[in-house]
XYZ file of C-alpha atoms in Angstrom:
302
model
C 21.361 1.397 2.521
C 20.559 4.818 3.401
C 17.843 7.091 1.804
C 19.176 10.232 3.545
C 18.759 13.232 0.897
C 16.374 11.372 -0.825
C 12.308 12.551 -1.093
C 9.532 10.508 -1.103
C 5.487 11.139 -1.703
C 3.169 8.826 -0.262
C -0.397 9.144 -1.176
C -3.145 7.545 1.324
C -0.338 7.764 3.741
C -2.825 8.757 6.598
C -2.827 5.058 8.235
C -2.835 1.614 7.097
C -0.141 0.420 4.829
C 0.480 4.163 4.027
C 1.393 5.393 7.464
C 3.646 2.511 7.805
C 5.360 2.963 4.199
C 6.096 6.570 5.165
C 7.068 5.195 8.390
C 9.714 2.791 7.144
C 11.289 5.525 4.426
C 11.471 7.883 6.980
C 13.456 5.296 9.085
C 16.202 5.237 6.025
C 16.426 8.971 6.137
C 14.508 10.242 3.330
C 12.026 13.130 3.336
C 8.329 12.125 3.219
C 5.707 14.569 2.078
C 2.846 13.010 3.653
C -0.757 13.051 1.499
C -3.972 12.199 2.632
C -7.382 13.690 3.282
C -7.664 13.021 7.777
C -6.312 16.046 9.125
C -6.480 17.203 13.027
C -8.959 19.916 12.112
C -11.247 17.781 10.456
C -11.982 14.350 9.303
C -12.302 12.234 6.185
C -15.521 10.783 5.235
C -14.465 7.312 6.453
C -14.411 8.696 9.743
C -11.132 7.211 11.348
C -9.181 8.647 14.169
C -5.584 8.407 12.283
C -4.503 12.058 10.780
C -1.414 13.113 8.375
C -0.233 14.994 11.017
C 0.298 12.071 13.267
C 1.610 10.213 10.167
C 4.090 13.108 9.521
C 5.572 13.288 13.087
C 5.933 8.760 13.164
C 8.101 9.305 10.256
C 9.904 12.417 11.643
C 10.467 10.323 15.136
C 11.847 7.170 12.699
C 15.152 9.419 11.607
C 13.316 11.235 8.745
C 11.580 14.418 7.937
C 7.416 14.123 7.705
C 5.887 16.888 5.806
C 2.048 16.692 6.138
C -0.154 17.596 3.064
C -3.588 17.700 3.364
C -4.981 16.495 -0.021
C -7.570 14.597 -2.076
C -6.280 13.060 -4.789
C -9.103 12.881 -6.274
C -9.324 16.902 -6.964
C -6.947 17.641 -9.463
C -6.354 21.444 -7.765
C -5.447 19.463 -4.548
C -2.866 17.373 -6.635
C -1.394 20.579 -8.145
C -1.024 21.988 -5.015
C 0.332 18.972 -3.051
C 2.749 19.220 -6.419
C 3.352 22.894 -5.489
C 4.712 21.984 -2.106
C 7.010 19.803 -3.388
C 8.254 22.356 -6.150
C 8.570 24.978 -2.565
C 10.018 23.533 0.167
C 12.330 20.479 -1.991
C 12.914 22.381 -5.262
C 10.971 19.647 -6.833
C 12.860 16.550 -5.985
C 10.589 13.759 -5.526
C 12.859 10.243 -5.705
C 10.119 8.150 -4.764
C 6.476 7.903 -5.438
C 4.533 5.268 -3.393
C 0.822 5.489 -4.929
C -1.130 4.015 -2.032
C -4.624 6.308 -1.718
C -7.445 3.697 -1.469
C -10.709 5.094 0.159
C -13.055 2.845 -0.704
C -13.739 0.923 2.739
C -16.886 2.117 3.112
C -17.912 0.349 -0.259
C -16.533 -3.331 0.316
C -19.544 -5.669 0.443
C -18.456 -9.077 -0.482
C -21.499 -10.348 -2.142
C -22.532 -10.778 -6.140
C -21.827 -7.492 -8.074
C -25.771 -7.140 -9.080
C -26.608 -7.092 -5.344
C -24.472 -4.151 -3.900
C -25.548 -1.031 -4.383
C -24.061 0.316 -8.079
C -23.426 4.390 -6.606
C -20.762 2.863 -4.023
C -19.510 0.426 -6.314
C -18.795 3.603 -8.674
C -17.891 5.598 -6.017
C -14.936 3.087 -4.976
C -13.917 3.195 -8.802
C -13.860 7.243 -8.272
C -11.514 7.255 -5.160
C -8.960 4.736 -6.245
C -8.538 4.102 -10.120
C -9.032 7.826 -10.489
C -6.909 9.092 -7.638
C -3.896 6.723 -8.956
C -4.207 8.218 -12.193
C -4.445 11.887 -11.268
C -1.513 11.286 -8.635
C 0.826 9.848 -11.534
C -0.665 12.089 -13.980
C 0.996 15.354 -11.743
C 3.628 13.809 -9.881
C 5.760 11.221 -12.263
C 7.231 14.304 -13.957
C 8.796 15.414 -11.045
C 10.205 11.784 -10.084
C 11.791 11.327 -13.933
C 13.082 15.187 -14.004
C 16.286 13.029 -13.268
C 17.307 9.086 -13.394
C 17.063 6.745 -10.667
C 13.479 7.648 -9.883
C 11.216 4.559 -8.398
C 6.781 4.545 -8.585
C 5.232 2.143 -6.759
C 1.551 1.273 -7.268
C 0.074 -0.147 -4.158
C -2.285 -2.956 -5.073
C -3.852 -6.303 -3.575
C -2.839 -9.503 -4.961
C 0.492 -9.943 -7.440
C -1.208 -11.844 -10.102
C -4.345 -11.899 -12.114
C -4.920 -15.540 -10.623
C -6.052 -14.293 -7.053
C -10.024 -13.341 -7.017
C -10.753 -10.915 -3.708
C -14.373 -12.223 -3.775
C -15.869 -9.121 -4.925
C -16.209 -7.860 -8.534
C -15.600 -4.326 -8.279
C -13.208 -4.313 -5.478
C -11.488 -6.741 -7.330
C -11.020 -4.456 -10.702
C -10.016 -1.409 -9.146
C -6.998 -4.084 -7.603
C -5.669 -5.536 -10.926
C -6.299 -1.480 -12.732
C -3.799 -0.472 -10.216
C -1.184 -3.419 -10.275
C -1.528 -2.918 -14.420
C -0.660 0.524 -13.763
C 1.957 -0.392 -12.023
C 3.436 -2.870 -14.718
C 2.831 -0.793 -17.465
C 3.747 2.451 -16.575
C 7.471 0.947 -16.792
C 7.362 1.246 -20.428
C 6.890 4.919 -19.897
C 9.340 6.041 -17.618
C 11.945 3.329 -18.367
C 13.960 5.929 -20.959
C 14.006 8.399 -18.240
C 15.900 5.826 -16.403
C 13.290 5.126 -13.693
C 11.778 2.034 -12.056
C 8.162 1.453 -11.650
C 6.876 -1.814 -10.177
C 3.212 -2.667 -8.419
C 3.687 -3.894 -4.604
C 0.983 -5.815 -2.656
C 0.638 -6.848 1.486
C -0.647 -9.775 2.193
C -2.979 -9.966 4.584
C -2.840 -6.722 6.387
C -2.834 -6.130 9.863
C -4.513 -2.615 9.594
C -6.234 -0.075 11.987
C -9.588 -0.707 10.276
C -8.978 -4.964 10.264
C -8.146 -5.143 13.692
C -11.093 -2.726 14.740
C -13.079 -5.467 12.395
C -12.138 -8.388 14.157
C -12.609 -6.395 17.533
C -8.550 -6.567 18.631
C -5.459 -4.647 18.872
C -2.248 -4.859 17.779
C -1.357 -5.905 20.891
C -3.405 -9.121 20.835
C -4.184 -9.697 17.424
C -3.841 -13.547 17.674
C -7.307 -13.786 19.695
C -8.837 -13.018 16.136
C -6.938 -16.263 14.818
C -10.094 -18.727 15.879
C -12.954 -16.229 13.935
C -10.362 -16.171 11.013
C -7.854 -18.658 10.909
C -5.669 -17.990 7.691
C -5.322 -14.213 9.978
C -2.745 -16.416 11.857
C -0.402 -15.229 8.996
C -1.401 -11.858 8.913
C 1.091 -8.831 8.958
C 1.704 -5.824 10.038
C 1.483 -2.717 7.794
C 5.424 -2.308 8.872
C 6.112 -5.180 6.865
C 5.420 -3.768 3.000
C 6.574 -0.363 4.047
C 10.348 -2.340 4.829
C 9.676 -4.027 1.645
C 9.113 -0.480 -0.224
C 11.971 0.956 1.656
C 14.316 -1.999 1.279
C 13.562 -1.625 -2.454
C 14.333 2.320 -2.606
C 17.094 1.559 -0.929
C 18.569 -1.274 -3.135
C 20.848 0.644 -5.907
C 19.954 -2.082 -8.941
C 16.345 -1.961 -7.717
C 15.944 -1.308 -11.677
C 16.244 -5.257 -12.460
C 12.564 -5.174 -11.090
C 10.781 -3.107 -13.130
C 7.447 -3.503 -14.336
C 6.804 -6.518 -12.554
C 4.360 -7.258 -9.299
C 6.217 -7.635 -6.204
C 4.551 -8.752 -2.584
C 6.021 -8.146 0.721
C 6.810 -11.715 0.951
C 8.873 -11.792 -2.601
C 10.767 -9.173 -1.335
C 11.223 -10.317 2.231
C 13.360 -13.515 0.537
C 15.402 -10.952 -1.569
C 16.214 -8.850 1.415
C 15.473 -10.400 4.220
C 13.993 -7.861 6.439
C 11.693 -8.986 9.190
C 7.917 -7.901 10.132
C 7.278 -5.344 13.695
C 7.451 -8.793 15.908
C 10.708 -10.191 14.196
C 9.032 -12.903 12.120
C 8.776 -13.057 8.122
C 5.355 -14.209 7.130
C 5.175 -15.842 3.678
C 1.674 -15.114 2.738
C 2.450 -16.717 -0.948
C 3.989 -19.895 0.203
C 0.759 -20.580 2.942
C -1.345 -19.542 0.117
C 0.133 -22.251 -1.934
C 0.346 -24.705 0.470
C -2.681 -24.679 3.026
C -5.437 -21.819 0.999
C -5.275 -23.697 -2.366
C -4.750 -27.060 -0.837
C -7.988 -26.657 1.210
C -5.889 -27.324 4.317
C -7.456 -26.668 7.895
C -5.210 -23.977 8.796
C -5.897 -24.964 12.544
C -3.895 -28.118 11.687
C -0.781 -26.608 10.221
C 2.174 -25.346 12.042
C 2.168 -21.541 11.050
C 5.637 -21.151 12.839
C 7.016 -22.394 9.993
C 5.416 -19.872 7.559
C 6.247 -17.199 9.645
């Protein structure tokens, strides 16, 4: 279904999942006021290339309307005014909040808690679990001024099961699925939906730069990290997000955790190269069954 005269804010939506979320609503028709902190005129601290402004035009060239707003969501006067826009140029319609803003790649060290240095680890706690909460904090009033609004909460992992490896990383991930899960209880009697979404294992900018590919040729990564064989695109949640805006009794969902893969069987979209990977079945079946993923024939998880 469509999501023409729909509006949508995506926080973090400068690259990464983000972009590609913004990306995938535009695609449907909807509006997307694009928030982030990379702007042509000057960079964020993490230094990347990628800008709202590119972000903005992608979604604008996909059938919608991008609207970059330069913001950190971590400033409450930047949230107000990304708010303000909204209010001015929409009359305050927001249909769709996708929660997304991350920032702490710079603080990922995947070693015991007691080793890493405690500022970063805080600081990754500041630009996440804070910016969620300010973002909601400002923005859910506009999405349940009228029914039918959906929040999504970005996260990592759909379950409290999964361990990332790190401690802090880790909690910032579940405080953002809970919020997520629980904020359902709040909006529900305003007749909205709010659900937590995860990837699985994302195909971003900053991975491939990691593993020293492109996009083009991720699969030469594959032999350095072989469970990346099942990786996807960033493309691939934002069609799940989308094909969830889109869906009219999306409602049945709330306040659960959703991954791209759960919603890939309920709607069967496909990733950029026209496969469906099924991070949570090869999770189940090779990861947790210790299986050399060199052995197994990822064609069929894919």
């Amino acid at each position: 279904m469509s999501l023409a005269g729909k509006v949508a804010a995506v926080t973090g939506a400068t690259r990464g999942a983000g972009r590609a979320i913004a990306v995938e609503l535009g695609a449907k028709g909807a509006t997307v006021f694009v928030g982030g902190r990379s702007t042509r005129a000057a960079k964020s601290p993490i230094g990347r290339d990628e800008t709202i402004e590119e972000t903005a035009e992608l979604v604008t060239a996909a059938g919608g309307r991008g609207i970059p707003v330069r913001c950190d969501f971590t400033v409450i006067e930047d949230v107000d005014a990304f708010r303000d826009r909204i209010e001015s140029e929409v009359d305050g319609q927001l249909d769709i909040l996708v929660d997304d803003v991350w920032g702490g790649e710079q603080a990922v060290e995947f070693k015991p808690f007691w080793e890493v240095d405690l500022d970063q680890q805080l600081g990754m706690w500041h630009n996440s679990v804070r910016a969620h909460l300010v973002a909601l904090h400002r923005l859910v009033p506009l999405v349940i001024r009228k029914p039918g609004g959906l929040v999504v909460e970005v996260t990592d992992g759909d379950d409290d099961e999964y361990y990332s490896g790190m401690l802090a990383y880790d909690s910032v991930k579940v405080a953002v699925r809970r919020m997520g899960r629980v904020l359902a209880k709040d909006v529900d009697k305003h007749g909205a939906t709010s659900v937590a979404v995860t990837p699985g294992f994302l195909r971003s900018e900053e991975m491939l730069a990691h593993f020293g590919v492109t996009e083009e040729n991720w699969r030469d990564a594959v032999p350095r990290s072989p469970h990346f064989v099942m990786a996807e695109s960033p493309h691939y949640v934002g069609r799940a997000i989308a094909a969830l805006a889109a869906d009219p009794d999306r409602h049945r969902f709330t306040g659960q955790a959703l991954a791209s893969w759960t919603l890939m069987r309920e709607y069967g979209f496909t990733d950029i190269d026209g496969t469906q990977p099924d991070w949570g079945r090869w999770n189940e079946d090779v990861v947790k069954a210790d299986l050399d993923p060199m052995t197994v024939d990822a064609s069929k998880y894919r």
